[in-house]
JSON list of C-alpha atoms in Angstrom, two decimals:
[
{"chain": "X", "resi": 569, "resn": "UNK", "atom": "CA", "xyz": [91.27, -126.54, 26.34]},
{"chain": "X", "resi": 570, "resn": "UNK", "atom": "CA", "xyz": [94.22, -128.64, 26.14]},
{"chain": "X", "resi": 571, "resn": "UNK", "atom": "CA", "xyz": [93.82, -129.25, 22.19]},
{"chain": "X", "resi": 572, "resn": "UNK", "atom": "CA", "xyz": [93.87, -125.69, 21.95]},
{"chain": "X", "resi": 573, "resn": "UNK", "atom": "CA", "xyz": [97.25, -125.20, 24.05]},
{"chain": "X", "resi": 574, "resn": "UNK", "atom": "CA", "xyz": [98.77, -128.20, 21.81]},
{"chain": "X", "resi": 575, "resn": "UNK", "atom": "CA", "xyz": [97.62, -126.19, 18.75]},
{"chain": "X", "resi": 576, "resn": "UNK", "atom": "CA", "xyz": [98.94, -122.99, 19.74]},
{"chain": "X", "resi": 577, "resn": "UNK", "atom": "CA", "xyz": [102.12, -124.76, 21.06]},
{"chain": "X", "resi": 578, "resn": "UNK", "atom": "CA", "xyz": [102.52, -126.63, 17.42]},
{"chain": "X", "resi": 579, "resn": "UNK", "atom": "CA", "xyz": [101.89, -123.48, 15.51]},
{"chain": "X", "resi": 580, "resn": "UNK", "atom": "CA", "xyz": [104.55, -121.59, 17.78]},
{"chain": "X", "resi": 581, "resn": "UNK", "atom": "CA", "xyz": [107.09, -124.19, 17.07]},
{"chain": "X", "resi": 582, "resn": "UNK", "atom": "CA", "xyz": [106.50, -124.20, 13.56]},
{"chain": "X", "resi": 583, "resn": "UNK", "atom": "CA", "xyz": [106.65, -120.42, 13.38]},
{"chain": "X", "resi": 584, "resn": "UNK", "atom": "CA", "xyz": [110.11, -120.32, 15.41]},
{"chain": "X", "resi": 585, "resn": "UNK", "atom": "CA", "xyz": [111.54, -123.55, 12.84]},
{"chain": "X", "resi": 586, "resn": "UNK", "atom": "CA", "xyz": [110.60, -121.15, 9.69]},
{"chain": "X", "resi": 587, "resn": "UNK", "atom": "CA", "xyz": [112.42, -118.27, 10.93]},
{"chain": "X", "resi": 588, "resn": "UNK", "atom": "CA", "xyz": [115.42, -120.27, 11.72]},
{"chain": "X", "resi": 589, "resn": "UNK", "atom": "CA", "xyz": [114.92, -122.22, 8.01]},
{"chain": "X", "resi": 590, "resn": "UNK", "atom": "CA", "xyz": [115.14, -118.51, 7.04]},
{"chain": "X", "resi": 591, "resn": "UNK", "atom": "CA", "xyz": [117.82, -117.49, 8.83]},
{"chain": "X", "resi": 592, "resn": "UNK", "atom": "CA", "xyz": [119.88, -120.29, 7.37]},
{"chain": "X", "resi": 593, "resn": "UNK", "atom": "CA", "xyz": [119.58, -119.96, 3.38]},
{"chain": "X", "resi": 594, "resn": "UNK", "atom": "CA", "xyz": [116.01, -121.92, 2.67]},
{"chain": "X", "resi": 595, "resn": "UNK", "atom": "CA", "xyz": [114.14, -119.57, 0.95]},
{"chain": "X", "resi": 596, "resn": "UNK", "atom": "CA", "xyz": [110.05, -118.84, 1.14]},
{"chain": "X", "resi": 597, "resn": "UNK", "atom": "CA", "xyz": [108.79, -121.60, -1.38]},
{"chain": "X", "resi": 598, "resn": "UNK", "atom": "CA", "xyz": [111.17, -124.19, -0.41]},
{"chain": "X", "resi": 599, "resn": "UNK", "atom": "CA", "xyz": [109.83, -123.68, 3.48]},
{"chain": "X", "resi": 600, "resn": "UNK", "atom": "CA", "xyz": [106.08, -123.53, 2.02]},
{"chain": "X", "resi": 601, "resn": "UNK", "atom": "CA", "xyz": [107.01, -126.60, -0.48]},
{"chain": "X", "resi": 602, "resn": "UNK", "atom": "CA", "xyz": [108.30, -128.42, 2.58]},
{"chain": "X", "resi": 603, "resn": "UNK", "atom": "CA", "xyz": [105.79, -127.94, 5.61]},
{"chain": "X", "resi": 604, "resn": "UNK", "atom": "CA", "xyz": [103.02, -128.66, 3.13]},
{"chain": "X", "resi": 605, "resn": "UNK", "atom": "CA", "xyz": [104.56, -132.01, 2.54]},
{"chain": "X", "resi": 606, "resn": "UNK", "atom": "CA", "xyz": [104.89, -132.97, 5.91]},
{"chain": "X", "resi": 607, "resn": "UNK", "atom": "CA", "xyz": [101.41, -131.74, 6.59]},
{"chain": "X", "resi": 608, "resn": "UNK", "atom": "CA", "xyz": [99.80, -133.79, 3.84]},
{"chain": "X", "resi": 609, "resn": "UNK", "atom": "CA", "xyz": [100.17, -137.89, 5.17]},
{"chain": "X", "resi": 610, "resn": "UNK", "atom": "CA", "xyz": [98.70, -136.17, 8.49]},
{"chain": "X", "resi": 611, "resn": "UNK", "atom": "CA", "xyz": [95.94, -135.04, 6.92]},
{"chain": "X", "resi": 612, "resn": "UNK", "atom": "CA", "xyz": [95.16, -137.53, 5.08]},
{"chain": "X", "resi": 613, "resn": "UNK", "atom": "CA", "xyz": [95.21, -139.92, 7.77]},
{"chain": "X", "resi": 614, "resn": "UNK", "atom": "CA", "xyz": [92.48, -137.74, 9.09]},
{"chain": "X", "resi": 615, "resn": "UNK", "atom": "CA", "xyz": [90.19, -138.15, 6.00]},
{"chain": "X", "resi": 616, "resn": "UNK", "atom": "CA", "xyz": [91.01, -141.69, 5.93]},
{"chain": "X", "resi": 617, "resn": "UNK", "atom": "CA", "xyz": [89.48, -142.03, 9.56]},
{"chain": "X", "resi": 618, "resn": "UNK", "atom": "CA", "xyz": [87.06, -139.91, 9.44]},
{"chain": "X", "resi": 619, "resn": "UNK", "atom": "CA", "xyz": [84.67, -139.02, 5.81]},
{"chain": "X", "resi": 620, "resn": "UNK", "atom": "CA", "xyz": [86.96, -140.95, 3.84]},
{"chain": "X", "resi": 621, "resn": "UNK", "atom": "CA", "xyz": [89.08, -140.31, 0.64]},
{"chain": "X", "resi": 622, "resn": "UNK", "atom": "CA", "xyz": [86.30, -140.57, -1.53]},
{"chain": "X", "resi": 623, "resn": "UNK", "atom": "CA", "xyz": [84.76, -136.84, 0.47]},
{"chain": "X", "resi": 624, "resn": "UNK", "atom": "CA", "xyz": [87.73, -134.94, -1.15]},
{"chain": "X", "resi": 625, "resn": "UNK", "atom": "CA", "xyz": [86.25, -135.90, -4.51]},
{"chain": "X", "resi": 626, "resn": "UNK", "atom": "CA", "xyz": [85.04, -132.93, -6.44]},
{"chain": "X", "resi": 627, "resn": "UNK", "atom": "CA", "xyz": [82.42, -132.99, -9.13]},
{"chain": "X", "resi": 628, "resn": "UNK", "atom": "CA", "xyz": [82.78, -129.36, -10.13]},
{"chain": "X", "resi": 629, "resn": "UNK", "atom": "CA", "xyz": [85.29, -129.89, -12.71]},
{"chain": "X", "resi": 630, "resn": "UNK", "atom": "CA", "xyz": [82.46, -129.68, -15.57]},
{"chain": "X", "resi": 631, "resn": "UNK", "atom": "CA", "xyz": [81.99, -126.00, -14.78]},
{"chain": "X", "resi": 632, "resn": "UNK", "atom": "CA", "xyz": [85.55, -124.41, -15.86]}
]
């Protein structure tokens, strides 16, 4: 229950800093550009815990 209120609280904030990136010049791709950014060393520190880098490997590029 409390990961859940620490989500909702984290997507809240993030919501409310976008509209006031918004509100001061910073346009829809530079937001987008920038929370994915910040988003990717977290993430990847979960793979790196967890599966491991080598689980985001794909072996699917043979079939485009």
């Amino acid at each position: 229950m409390a990961l859940r209120l620490l989500a909702i609280f984290f997507l809240s904030t993030m919501s409310a800093l976008v509209k006031l990136a918004e509100t001061r010049g910073a346009s829809l791709p530079e937001t987008m550009f920038y929370r994915q950014l910040c988003a990717l060393p977290i993430v990847l520190g979960f793979v790196a815990a967890g599966p491991g880098l080598r689980s985001l490997r794909t072996t699917r590029f043979k079939s485009i």
